[in-house]
Amino acid sequence: MSDHLAVMLERAKDGVRSFGLARWIIVGFLLLIWFIAGIFTDNDLGTLLGDCLVRSGMNGLLVLALVLPIRAGSGLNFGIPLGIVCGLVGGIFSLELAAANPFGLSWLSGVESLSRGGSGFLIAHAVALPLSALLGLGFGWLLEKVRGQEMMVGIYVGFGAVAGMCVLWLKAPLTSPELIWPIGGDGVRNTIVLQDYYKWILDSWGEVSFGSFAPGALDPQGNAPAFTRSGGFYLPTGLMLFWLGACGLMAVFLKTRLGTALSAAGENPEYARSIGIPVARMRRWSIVISTMLAASGIIVYSQSYGFYQLYKAALWMAFPAVASILLGGASLRRAGVMHVIIGTLLFQSLLTTSLPTVNSLVQNSPYREGLANLPEIARLVIQNGVILYALSRASRGSR
Amino acid sequence: MNFKTILPLLIITSLFLACGPAPSGGGDVVIPEYPPVTAKTIDVGDLDFKIGILTGTVSQGEDEYRGAERVIARYGTENIIHKTYPDNFMTEQETTVTQLMEMARDPEVKAIIIAQAVPGTLPAIKKARRERDDLIFILVAPQEDPEQIAKNADLVLQTDDLMRGKTIIEQAKEMGAKTFVHYTFPRHMSMEILSRRRDIMRDLCKRNGIEFVDANAPDPTGDQGIAGAQKFILEDVPRLITEYGKDTAFFSTNCAMQEPLIRASLDGGAIFVEQCCPSPTHGYPGALGISIDEEIAGDMAKIREQIGKKIAEKGQAGRFGTWKVSMHIVMIEAAVELAKGKVHGKLELTDHAMIKGFLEKCGNVKVELGPFNEHENFLMVISENVPL
Amino acid sequence: MMARAVIRLLSRYAVPILFVVVCTAAITVADMNLSRISTDVLERFFRNLFLVLSLVIPIVAGLGLNFGIVLGAMAGQIGLMTVQNAKVPGLGGISVAVICSIPIAMLLGWLTGLLFNRTRGREMITGIILGFFANGIYQLLFLILAGPVIPYHAKDLLLPQGMGLRVTINLTSVERGLDDVMTIPLRTSAVVQEGTPGAKVQADGSYVKVTRWGEIPMLTLLVNVALCVLIWLLFRTKLGQDLRAVGQDPGVAEVAGIKVNRCRIIAIILSMVLAGIGQIIFLQNMTVMNTFQSHEQVGFYAIAALLVGGATVTRVTIWNAIFGTLLFHALFSIISVAAQNPKLLNSPQIGEYLREFFLYAIIGTTLAIHAWRSRSAARAS
């Protein structure tokens, strides 16, 4: 019995150690912020925690997209904007079906109901996934040709894809009056609202919320207005399940023969080649799956955010994802599903909680007029300082 | 080791929190007034030279780009050169300079209109003036320091952000606001006009018994990007509505935040007086998914009507507002006429009556205007707010 | 035999050839005015070269692309603010700005070096986040502390309420302080027929048209040449050899008795100081400084220029920097103008997006060519 306990204790110790000092520091820091937010500010701690979960779920798939290329030895995939624009194409396609004559084609008319609700979400995926697989294949081929420079090439491929897509957004033959520019009358707007389509289709599936709006915020009938999250803690069940489910599938995949072969190709290509693993093909397929995950990731992101953001919004989206996974303890050669989950939760929580807390502290202080500029500056310094500190400690944590 | 870098900073910051600097603003807030100006216009003749127009792309804001297109529709591409500055103009100032210099080095170009006058404009004007002194620069909505801009440009037109500090608070009170939330970030508060407007708003709120909340949002050009800034607004507005109640008016100094701000205010039942750059087409169509088919595209009255319908559906009529037309489009159109008059020697660019006349004629709306800090060539323009 | 030599030559100079082809095509198709282009390219070249050169040393020392030069640029800007506050004019002002910036850049470089030593292998992303972090401190210093604590007093620097700097600082005292000391204009004149626009009548009755192709700021040129020579000399000293050894294999260098961490810190400090001076040269030419934004544009474009010149994350020469700056800015300038030519496209915004697309595509292609060449070279040896 006591042996058993000792083993358990040893395991727990291992777990704590492998979590890494850097992560513990961030966790400690978050607890401190949450403590301050709960005690010294008017912010509802539950709301803050709920927002952290929503943001993590939103961004989670984009971070997960980075795992396979790292394991296959291609480094950080800065090219995920390529997948993101594919996801956006799928999304816009699904919204256009609501028009009287989608794409000006009369035989497509009357499918408006398809574009709303779950079917719209699925149609967006149905268009986005094959497209991203195709482009991912090309991207993987390109990266194979430029071995050793994958990350820099990836950055420019991502930028190029975003810039090139802008031309398409301006020229797209769309007819839906909710998509086209209000003055020009053609092209797609830069922000498309998903309110009447599939906003929160995942978030609100099995959602759990505690607490409600303060009395002043209710609508005249006494109900919280539709499509407004109630105050208090909010658990976006569907969103979390979707993300964690994807993470689980990835973990299972990594344990399969194909998954281990892929990791072997990344760890030691010479050896992998000698035992018959097609290294180049492994790398290419890792990029294809990464691009597809990014495409799905942006649709999930947008349904939670409530808007599709076109044009330049995707330009820098790879960088927070990269920061998340590195913060989670991954390196250029090593990455696992746990790095994704821990990194996303920590990074997004830091982003979500620090500013409202400082804002509220300053608002309640007697010097608020003189300190008006301080909250955002404090956020920049604290948040990035903590990330830097964690990065500088990462080598001593799990390695 | 990095902790050592943070440590002194934390100490400085906490020192600040402890002793606190003298509150800025407060007593010396000047509420602006306009000198009376009677509008008049004259015939400025034909366009027999070239005018260059530099605007952003539609993804930066549709108004200015379409304004230039309207001018081209009137005068044709032979006499109007239309170019755009990059979307990330903040980091690609060299490109803005290149585009402007390319126009300035064309000897047939006699006037250049820049809307909006993003950073990079001032270096380009100074470089162009080194090579030729006969160019007229008319700037719409400058983002660089107004004092320096006023010294270098021939005419500057801007919506009167100081006077709007007064009108927005008055309008908010009329709409029933008890709290006024002002979203901004430090970089914007280093802009003289925006920070003075914030002080005016704070002062007037105090006098009118409205609680003023000075909230910070992430800088969209900073580490979180536009997406992070917008997501913050979507999260923060419901929080503040919970805290201060439904009769809270929201305002943000940044264009990228308008869409989530309008959406969240409408969903939460709050008040939204007008955008940072008031225009029916700024923020509202994207935020509310306004249906605009090709027939009514560009018709401001019809677009306002559509927006009003969506707001009324939510039972919020009268708690949202904007201006009748897009003032930036009007300014571009008027600037072309003024440039013609100046080149033909028929008017001076400091003639306020004439400028007011052309603005009213091009926009078919009433405007009031006055100089900024006694710079006769830097005019602040205001038009009326209409509730939706 | 002949064919193989031609192919070898083509592959050796594939990147310059690509650039010349693209630029020529753009110039011909868009029917561009050559003299305006050359003026613009020359100006951009002399404005940016120093900043690009400041990236060379850390790459040789194995630190990769130093995104941390943003901090160096901040140091340069602090120097310029100080000079503008005191209104020290001209070349003297530039010198004072440089002298002010050096200790700050050294301090920042030392701290950055310490940080990079703890984040080996992740220097690039650390550099990017360090830039964000430093931006926060920069804003704290110059939005809140400038005025009440930092004794700046000039009216064109401080906001009217006496706290915080203005968003734009017009560098009236040092504008073109380095460039304008001595410039050599490039001009050609041709005898033309009467009635040609811009032609001027001569004493002998013939018409002559003068075309300006830009100007060469001699002192800026001299400073850049001096820097190239200094870098070249550095790598011939003991320190330079050590840096190179550290860059090639830190493990071997350590065994050989070289203090690896110290070398890396020295490389970063040198890079920061040079970036500070580079930013001063850049801004004295732009003549206007965006107080809170000018530094942010530094890292990305300098790095792109260096990559186009054939540098990799691990290998670089001075010539990579020089050719890279020239090619990159020529391409940038030509494509920007060509894409917005109404003869090509009647929509300037589509031109703008195509410009960006081509720019990124060509940088990507260049990287691909370089990677492919270095791989085939490795295979050959």
PDB file of N, CA and C in Angstrom, chain B residues 324-325 330 358-366 384:
ATOM      1  N   LYS B 324     -24.809  62.378 -41.358  1.00  0.00           N
ATOM      2  CA  LYS B 324     -25.653  62.154 -42.532  1.00  0.00           C
ATOM      3  C   LYS B 324     -24.870  61.520 -43.677  1.00  0.00           C
ATOM      4  N   VAL B 325     -23.686  62.039 -43.939  1.00  0.00           N
ATOM      5  CA  VAL B 325     -22.896  61.557 -45.077  1.00  0.00           C
ATOM      6  C   VAL B 325     -21.491  61.252 -44.574  1.00  0.00           C
ATOM      7  N   VAL B 330     -16.826  63.836 -48.882  1.00  0.00           N
ATOM      8  CA  VAL B 330     -17.139  65.232 -49.198  1.00  0.00           C
ATOM      9  C   VAL B 330     -15.856  66.060 -49.245  1.00  0.00           C
ATOM     10  N   PHE B 358     -17.828  75.205 -50.511  1.00  0.00           N
ATOM     11  CA  PHE B 358     -17.599  74.017 -51.339  1.00  0.00           C
ATOM     12  C   PHE B 358     -17.932  72.727 -50.588  1.00  0.00           C
ATOM     13  N   LEU B 359     -17.652  72.700 -49.302  1.00  0.00           N
ATOM     14  CA  LEU B 359     -17.999  71.497 -48.532  1.00  0.00           C
ATOM     15  C   LEU B 359     -19.513  71.291 -48.536  1.00  0.00           C
ATOM     16  N   GLU B 360     -20.274  72.393 -48.319  1.00  0.00           N
ATOM     17  CA  GLU B 360     -21.726  72.252 -48.269  1.00  0.00           C
ATOM     18  C   GLU B 360     -22.285  71.884 -49.631  1.00  0.00           C
ATOM     19  N   LYS B 361     -21.671  72.450 -50.696  1.00  0.00           N
ATOM     20  CA  LYS B 361     -22.156  72.163 -52.042  1.00  0.00           C
ATOM     21  C   LYS B 361     -21.872  70.708 -52.414  1.00  0.00           C
ATOM     22  N   CYS B 362     -20.670  70.213 -52.097  1.00  0.00           N
ATOM     23  CA  CYS B 362     -20.315  68.839 -52.487  1.00  0.00           C
ATOM     24  C   CYS B 362     -21.086  67.817 -51.654  1.00  0.00           C
ATOM     25  N   GLY B 363     -21.318  68.116 -50.390  1.00  0.00           N
ATOM     26  CA  GLY B 363     -21.937  67.106 -49.540  1.00  0.00           C
ATOM     27  C   GLY B 363     -23.431  67.275 -49.398  1.00  0.00           C
ATOM     28  N   ASN B 364     -23.942  68.454 -49.786  1.00  0.00           N
ATOM     29  CA  ASN B 364     -25.358  68.741 -49.627  1.00  0.00           C
ATOM     30  C   ASN B 364     -25.783  68.599 -48.155  1.00  0.00           C
ATOM     31  N   VAL B 365     -24.904  69.022 -47.248  1.00  0.00           N
ATOM     32  CA  VAL B 365     -25.218  69.024 -45.821  1.00  0.00           C
ATOM     33  C   VAL B 365     -24.749  70.343 -45.232  1.00  0.00           C
ATOM     34  N   LYS B 366     -25.238  70.645 -44.028  1.00  0.00           N
ATOM     35  CA  LYS B 366     -24.756  71.837 -43.324  1.00  0.00           C
ATOM     36  C   LYS B 366     -23.455  71.499 -42.594  1.00  0.00           C
ATOM     37  N   GLU B 384     -23.852  67.593 -38.711  1.00  0.00           N
ATOM     38  CA  GLU B 384     -24.825  67.227 -37.670  1.00  0.00           C
ATOM     39  C   GLU B 384     -24.892  65.714 -37.465  1.00  0.00           C
TER      40      GLU B 384
END
